[in-house]
Coordinates of C-alpha atoms in Angstrom, one line a residue:
M5 CA 7.8 -22.3 -0.8
E6 CA 5.7 -19.5 0.5
F7 CA 4.8 -16.3 -1.4
R8 CA 5.1 -14.2 1.7
D9 CA 6.4 -16.4 4.5
L10 CA 4.6 -15.4 7.7
K11 CA 5.2 -18.8 9.2
K12 CA 9.0 -18.4 9.0
Q13 CA 8.7 -14.9 10.4
Y14 CA 6.7 -16.1 13.3
N15 CA 9.2 -18.9 14.0
V16 CA 11.9 -16.2 14.3
L17 CA 9.9 -13.8 16.4
Q18 CA 7.8 -16.4 18.3
N19 CA 9.1 -15.7 21.9
E20 CA 8.6 -11.9 21.6
I21 CA 5.2 -12.2 19.9
D22 CA 3.9 -14.8 22.3
N23 CA 5.0 -12.7 25.3
A24 CA 3.5 -9.5 23.8
I25 CA 0.1 -11.3 23.2
S26 CA 0.3 -12.9 26.6
E27 CA 0.7 -9.6 28.3
V28 CA -2.5 -8.3 26.7
L29 CA -4.3 -11.5 27.7
H30 CA -3.0 -11.2 31.2
N31 CA -4.1 -7.5 31.6
C32 CA -7.3 -8.0 29.6
N33 CA -6.8 -4.5 28.0
F34 CA -8.2 -5.7 24.6
I35 CA -9.4 -2.3 23.4
G36 CA -7.4 0.9 23.8
G37 CA -4.5 -0.6 25.8
N38 CA -1.2 1.2 26.3
Q39 CA 0.3 -0.8 23.5
V40 CA -1.9 1.1 21.0
K41 CA -0.7 4.5 22.2
D42 CA 2.9 3.4 22.3
L43 CA 2.7 2.0 18.8
Q44 CA 1.2 5.2 17.4
K45 CA 4.1 7.2 18.8
Q46 CA 6.6 4.7 17.5
L47 CA 5.0 4.8 14.0
A48 CA 4.9 8.6 13.9
D49 CA 8.5 8.8 15.0
Y50 CA 9.6 6.3 12.4
V51 CA 7.7 8.0 9.5
G52 CA 8.6 11.5 10.6
S53 CA 5.0 12.6 11.1
K54 CA 3.5 14.6 14.0
H55 CA 0.5 12.4 14.4
C56 CA -0.3 8.7 13.8
I57 CA -3.9 7.6 14.3
T58 CA -4.4 3.8 14.1
C59 CA -7.6 2.3 12.9
A60 CA -9.3 -1.0 11.9
N61 CA -7.9 -1.4 8.4
G62 CA -6.3 0.4 5.5
T63 CA -9.6 1.0 3.7
D64 CA -11.0 2.7 6.8
A65 CA -7.9 4.9 6.9
L66 CA -8.5 6.1 3.4
T67 CA -12.2 6.6 4.0
M68 CA -11.6 8.6 7.2
M69 CA -9.4 11.0 5.2
M70 CA -12.2 11.5 2.7
M71 CA -14.4 12.3 5.7
A72 CA -11.8 14.7 7.2
W73 CA -11.5 16.6 4.0
G74 CA -15.3 16.8 3.4
V75 CA -15.1 15.0 0.1
K76 CA -18.7 14.7 -1.3
E77 CA -20.9 14.4 -4.2
G78 CA -19.8 16.5 -7.2
D79 CA -16.1 16.3 -6.2
A80 CA -13.5 14.6 -8.4
V81 CA -10.8 12.5 -6.8
F82 CA -8.0 11.3 -9.1
V83 CA -6.9 7.7 -8.6
P84 CA -4.4 5.5 -10.4
D85 CA -6.0 3.0 -12.8
F86 CA -3.5 0.3 -11.7
T87 CA -4.1 -0.3 -8.1
F88 CA -6.2 -2.3 -5.6
F89 CA -9.9 -1.6 -5.7
A90 CA -10.0 0.1 -2.3
S91 CA -8.2 3.2 -3.6
G92 CA -11.2 4.0 -5.9
E93 CA -13.9 2.4 -3.7
I94 CA -13.5 4.9 -0.9
V95 CA -14.1 7.7 -3.3
A96 CA -17.4 6.3 -4.5
F97 CA -18.3 5.5 -0.9
S98 CA -18.0 9.2 -0.2
N99 CA -20.4 9.9 -3.1
A100 CA -17.6 11.6 -5.0
T101 CA -16.4 10.6 -8.5
P102 CA -13.2 8.6 -9.0
V103 CA -11.2 9.9 -12.1
F104 CA -8.7 7.3 -13.2
Y105 CA -5.2 8.2 -14.5
D106 CA -2.4 6.0 -16.0
V107 CA 0.8 4.8 -14.4
R108 CA 4.4 4.5 -15.5
Q109 CA 5.4 1.1 -17.0
D110 CA 8.8 1.1 -15.2
T111 CA 7.8 1.9 -11.6
F112 CA 4.0 1.1 -11.7
N113 CA 3.4 4.4 -10.0
A114 CA 1.7 7.7 -11.1
D115 CA 2.2 9.0 -14.6
I116 CA 2.3 12.7 -14.0
S117 CA 1.4 13.6 -17.6
S118 CA -1.7 11.3 -17.5
L119 CA -2.7 12.8 -14.2
E120 CA -2.4 16.4 -15.4
E121 CA -4.4 15.5 -18.5
A122 CA -7.2 14.0 -16.4
I123 CA -7.2 17.1 -14.2
K124 CA -7.5 19.4 -17.2
A125 CA -10.2 17.3 -18.7
V126 CA -12.3 17.6 -15.6
I127 CA -11.7 21.3 -15.4
D128 CA -12.6 21.8 -19.0
E129 CA -15.8 19.8 -18.7
G130 CA -16.9 21.9 -15.7
R131 CA -19.2 19.3 -14.2
L132 CA -17.1 18.1 -11.2
T133 CA -14.9 20.0 -8.7
P134 CA -11.4 18.7 -8.6
R135 CA -10.5 18.1 -4.9
V136 CA -8.0 15.3 -4.2
I137 CA -5.2 13.4 -5.8
I138 CA -4.6 9.9 -4.4
A139 CA -1.2 8.5 -5.2
V140 CA -0.4 4.9 -4.5
D141 CA 3.0 3.6 -3.4
L142 CA 2.7 0.4 -5.4
F143 CA 4.6 -2.7 -4.6
G144 CA 6.7 -1.0 -1.9
Q145 CA 8.0 2.0 -3.8
P146 CA 6.9 5.6 -3.1
A147 CA 5.3 7.4 -6.0
D148 CA 7.2 10.5 -7.3
Y149 CA 6.0 13.0 -4.7
T150 CA 8.3 15.7 -5.9
Q151 CA 6.3 16.0 -9.1
L152 CA 3.0 15.1 -7.5
E153 CA 3.3 17.9 -5.0
K154 CA 4.0 20.3 -7.8
I155 CA 0.8 19.2 -9.6
A156 CA -1.3 19.4 -6.4
S157 CA 0.0 22.9 -5.8
K158 CA -0.6 24.0 -9.4
Y159 CA -4.3 23.0 -9.4
D160 CA -4.9 23.7 -5.6
L161 CA -5.6 20.0 -4.8
L162 CA -5.1 18.0 -1.7
L163 CA -2.7 15.1 -2.0
L164 CA -3.2 11.8 -0.2
E165 CA -0.5 9.2 -0.1
D166 CA -1.9 5.7 -0.1
G167 CA 1.0 3.9 1.5
A168 CA -0.7 0.6 2.0
Q169 CA 2.2 -1.2 0.3
G170 CA 4.8 1.5 0.7
F171 CA 5.6 1.5 4.4
G172 CA 9.4 1.6 4.8
G173 CA 10.1 3.0 1.4
R174 CA 12.0 6.3 1.0
I175 CA 12.8 9.2 -1.4
N176 CA 16.1 10.8 -0.7
G177 CA 15.9 9.7 2.9
K178 CA 12.3 10.9 3.5
R179 CA 10.1 8.0 4.5
A180 CA 6.9 6.8 2.9
C181 CA 3.7 7.9 4.7
S182 CA 5.2 11.4 5.3
F183 CA 4.3 12.8 1.9
G184 CA 1.4 14.9 0.7
D185 CA -1.2 16.5 3.0
A186 CA -1.8 13.2 4.7
A187 CA -0.9 9.5 4.3
T188 CA -2.4 6.2 5.1
T189 CA -1.2 2.6 5.4
S190 CA -2.4 -0.9 5.9
F191 CA -1.3 -3.6 8.4
F192 CA -2.9 -6.5 6.5
P193 CA -0.7 -9.5 7.3
A194 CA 1.0 -9.7 3.9
K195 CA 2.0 -6.0 3.9
P196 CA 5.7 -4.9 4.5
L197 CA 4.6 -4.3 8.1
G198 CA 1.6 -6.6 8.9
C199 CA -0.3 -7.6 12.0
Y200 CA -2.3 -10.8 12.6
G201 CA -5.6 -9.6 11.3
D202 CA -6.7 -6.3 9.9
G203 CA -5.3 -2.9 10.9
G204 CA -4.4 0.5 9.4
A205 CA -3.1 3.9 10.2
I206 CA -3.3 7.6 9.2
F207 CA -0.4 10.0 9.3
T208 CA -0.8 13.8 9.5
D209 CA 1.0 16.9 10.7
D210 CA -2.3 18.8 11.2
D211 CA -3.6 19.0 14.7
E212 CA -7.2 19.6 13.8
T213 CA -7.3 16.8 11.3
A214 CA -5.8 14.4 13.9
E215 CA -8.4 15.5 16.5
Y216 CA -11.2 14.9 14.1
L217 CA -9.8 11.4 13.1
Y218 CA -9.4 10.3 16.8
S219 CA -13.1 11.4 17.2
I220 CA -14.7 9.6 14.3
A221 CA -12.7 6.4 14.9
V222 CA -14.8 6.0 18.1
H223 CA -18.3 7.0 17.2
G224 CA -17.6 10.7 16.9
K225 CA -16.7 11.0 20.6
G226 CA -15.9 14.4 22.3
T227 CA -14.3 14.7 25.7
Y228 CA -15.3 11.2 26.8
K229 CA -16.8 8.0 25.6
Y230 CA -20.5 9.0 25.9
D231 CA -20.1 12.6 24.7
N232 CA -20.7 12.2 20.9
V233 CA -20.1 15.5 19.1
R234 CA -20.4 14.2 15.5
I235 CA -21.4 11.2 13.5
G236 CA -18.5 8.7 13.4
W237 CA -18.1 5.0 13.3
N238 CA -16.1 2.2 15.0
S239 CA -12.6 1.8 13.6
R240 CA -10.1 0.9 16.2
L241 CA -6.9 -1.1 16.2
D242 CA -7.2 -3.6 19.0
T243 CA -4.5 -4.0 21.6
I244 CA -3.4 -7.5 20.5
Q245 CA -2.7 -6.3 17.0
A246 CA -0.8 -3.3 18.4
A247 CA 1.3 -5.6 20.6
V248 CA 2.1 -7.8 17.5
L249 CA 3.0 -4.7 15.4
K250 CA 5.4 -3.4 18.1
V251 CA 7.4 -6.6 17.9
K252 CA 7.3 -6.6 14.1
L253 CA 8.2 -3.0 13.8
D254 CA 11.3 -3.6 15.8
A255 CA 12.3 -6.5 13.5
F256 CA 11.4 -4.4 10.4
E257 CA 13.7 -1.6 11.5
R258 CA 16.6 -3.9 12.7
Y259 CA 16.9 -6.3 9.7
E260 CA 13.8 -7.1 7.7
L261 CA 13.9 -4.0 5.5
S262 CA 17.5 -4.4 4.7
D263 CA 17.2 -8.2 4.2
I264 CA 14.3 -7.8 1.7
N265 CA 16.3 -5.3 -0.3
A266 CA 19.1 -7.8 -0.4
V267 CA 16.7 -10.4 -1.8
A268 CA 15.6 -7.9 -4.4
D269 CA 19.2 -7.3 -5.4
K270 CA 19.8 -11.0 -5.8
Y271 CA 16.8 -11.4 -8.0
T272 CA 17.8 -8.5 -10.1
K273 CA 21.3 -9.8 -10.6
L274 CA 20.3 -13.3 -11.3
F275 CA 17.4 -12.5 -13.7
G276 CA 19.6 -10.2 -15.8
D277 CA 18.0 -9.0 -18.9
I278 CA 15.9 -12.2 -19.7
V279 CA 12.7 -10.5 -18.4
T280 CA 11.5 -7.0 -17.7
L281 CA 12.3 -6.2 -14.0
P282 CA 11.0 -3.6 -11.6
V283 CA 12.9 -0.3 -11.7
V284 CA 13.9 1.7 -8.6
P285 CA 14.9 5.2 -9.7
E286 CA 17.9 7.0 -8.3
G287 CA 17.2 8.4 -4.8
F288 CA 14.3 6.0 -4.2
Y289 CA 14.3 3.0 -1.8
S290 CA 11.6 0.3 -1.9
S291 CA 10.2 -1.9 0.9
W292 CA 9.4 -4.5 -1.8
A293 CA 5.8 -5.4 -1.0
Q294 CA 6.1 -7.3 -4.3
Y295 CA 8.8 -8.2 -6.8
T296 CA 6.9 -8.0 -10.1
L297 CA 8.1 -9.2 -13.5
Q298 CA 6.6 -8.1 -16.8
L299 CA 6.2 -10.7 -19.6
E300 CA 5.7 -10.2 -23.3
N301 CA 1.9 -10.9 -23.3
K302 CA -0.9 -12.4 -21.4
E303 CA -0.5 -15.9 -22.9
K304 CA 3.2 -16.0 -21.8
R305 CA 2.4 -14.6 -18.3
D306 CA -0.4 -17.2 -17.7
E307 CA 1.7 -20.0 -19.0
L308 CA 4.7 -19.0 -16.8
Q309 CA 2.4 -18.9 -13.8
K310 CA 1.1 -22.3 -14.6
R311 CA 4.7 -23.7 -14.9
L312 CA 5.8 -22.1 -11.6
K313 CA 2.8 -23.7 -9.8
E314 CA 3.7 -27.1 -11.2
S315 CA 7.2 -26.6 -9.7
G316 CA 5.8 -25.6 -6.3
I317 CA 6.5 -21.9 -6.7
P318 CA 3.6 -19.6 -5.8
S319 CA 3.0 -16.4 -7.8
M320 CA 0.3 -13.7 -8.0
V321 CA -1.1 -11.3 -10.5
Y322 CA -1.4 -7.8 -9.1
Y323 CA -3.7 -6.7 -10.8
P324 CA -5.6 -8.6 -13.5
K325 CA -8.1 -5.8 -14.3
P326 CA -7.8 -2.0 -14.6
M327 CA -9.9 0.1 -12.2
H328 CA -11.9 1.6 -15.1
E329 CA -13.0 -1.9 -16.2
Q330 CA -14.3 -3.0 -12.8
T331 CA -18.1 -3.7 -12.9
A332 CA -18.6 -1.4 -9.9
F333 CA -17.3 1.5 -11.9
A334 CA -19.2 0.7 -15.1
G335 CA -21.1 4.1 -14.9
V336 CA -18.0 6.2 -14.2
K337 CA -16.9 8.4 -17.0
K338 CA -13.4 7.7 -18.5
Y339 CA -11.5 11.0 -18.9
V340 CA -8.2 9.7 -20.2
D341 CA -7.0 6.5 -21.8
C342 CA -4.7 4.3 -19.7
P343 CA -2.9 2.1 -22.1
V344 CA 0.0 1.3 -19.8
T345 CA -2.4 0.0 -17.1
V346 CA -4.2 -2.2 -19.7
R347 CA -0.9 -3.7 -20.8
L348 CA 0.4 -4.2 -17.2
C349 CA -2.8 -6.1 -16.2
D350 CA -2.0 -8.6 -19.0
T351 CA 1.7 -9.0 -18.4
V352 CA 2.6 -8.6 -14.7
L353 CA 3.5 -11.5 -12.5
S354 CA 4.8 -11.2 -8.9
V355 CA 7.1 -13.9 -7.5
P356 CA 7.8 -14.9 -3.9
M357 CA 9.2 -12.0 -2.0
H358 CA 10.0 -11.6 1.8
P359 CA 13.0 -11.0 4.1
Y360 CA 13.3 -14.7 4.9
L361 CA 13.7 -16.0 1.4
T362 CA 16.7 -18.3 1.1
D363 CA 19.4 -18.2 -1.6
E364 CA 18.2 -21.7 -2.6
E365 CA 14.6 -20.5 -3.0
I366 CA 15.7 -17.5 -5.0
Q367 CA 17.8 -19.7 -7.3
K368 CA 14.9 -22.0 -7.8
V369 CA 12.5 -19.2 -8.8
V370 CA 15.0 -17.6 -11.2
S371 CA 15.9 -21.0 -12.7
E372 CA 12.3 -21.9 -13.4
V373 CA 11.6 -18.5 -15.0
K374 CA 14.7 -18.8 -17.2
K375 CA 13.9 -22.3 -18.1
Y376 CA 10.5 -21.3 -19.4
L377 CA 11.6 -18.1 -21.2
S378 CA 14.5 -19.8 -22.9

C-alpha cells in the first residue's frame, strides 16, 4: 500500500503524460515553452485569479511574495505554529520576524483569537511593525478567510494564502488560492496537484505585482533577457513539469478531486467515533492533501504507527514539532502560547490518502486502527 500512490496515478495517465513529455523532448523547448504559458492561464482560470506566475517551487513562491511586498528587517509576519517549516523560514530569510500563532484543533487551521492576540502583543510592545498574515490551508482545507480578511482589514495587514496543500479546496464555491491579497501553492509530487519534481505558483489580481514577479523570477529582467532592471533570481517552472501538470490538472478536475472526497467520506463513515477525525465545516470543501487522525497521546500515536507499519500500512506524522520549538527559531520571541499546536504535534497521524485508494485498502486501514484502539 502506498501513502500517496503516484505509481498508480502514472499507470492511469501514462499515455497522456508520456506524449506530453515526448512533445517537449521533440521540440527541445525545455525552458519557457508554450506549455508553461498555457498552464499559467489554465491555473488562473481554474482558481479564479487574474494572474498566475509559475516558479521553481512553493518555497520560492512564498519568498517572492515577501520580496514583492518589501518585507524587511523590523517587520512582523504572523505564521501558524502548526505548519511546515517553509511558512516561517521565508519570513526569516527576508530578515523579518516570524510571530507564531495557534491553530484550531478541529480543522488544524488558523485560530483567529490566537492570531489577534499575537497581533495585539506585537503592537503593544512597539518593537516590530506588523505587516503580513500568512494563513496556511493545511491538509487540503482552506483556512477561514472570512474571518482572516476581517482581521487583516482591522489591523491594516496584508494577507497571504499559503495554499501549498490547499489547491482544489473551496469555501462556498470560491476556490483556494484566490483568497487574501495574494496566494501561493506548491506542485511537489505528493501535493493534491503535483508534478514530477519541484514546482510552484503565485496567484494575484494585481497587475504591478504580477509584472514584478515575472521579472524577479528571471534575474530581474526588464523588456528582454539581458535587460536587468532589478536584482532577482532564477526561479522558473521548466517545460517538462508544465507538460506533466497540464495532464494532471485535467485529471484533477475531471475525477481526482471528487474521488478523493469519496475516499474521505468512506474513511469518516467507517471510522465512526472510535478516533478523533478531521472536521470540514459547513460551506468548506477539502482537497484532502492528508487524512489526519488525532490519538489520545503521543504514546498511543507512536504505538499505532508502529502497528500500522507492521501490517504494511504507511503513515506519517505532520508535524512532530511546533514551529516555535524549531532550533532555527530558538532566538525568536514567543508572543502567545500555542497549546493546541503542542498537543497536535504529539497526537496527529496521517493515514494513506489519494484518489486511487481502493475499498479493500480503506477497509484494511480502518480495520487495523480499530483493532489497535479496541
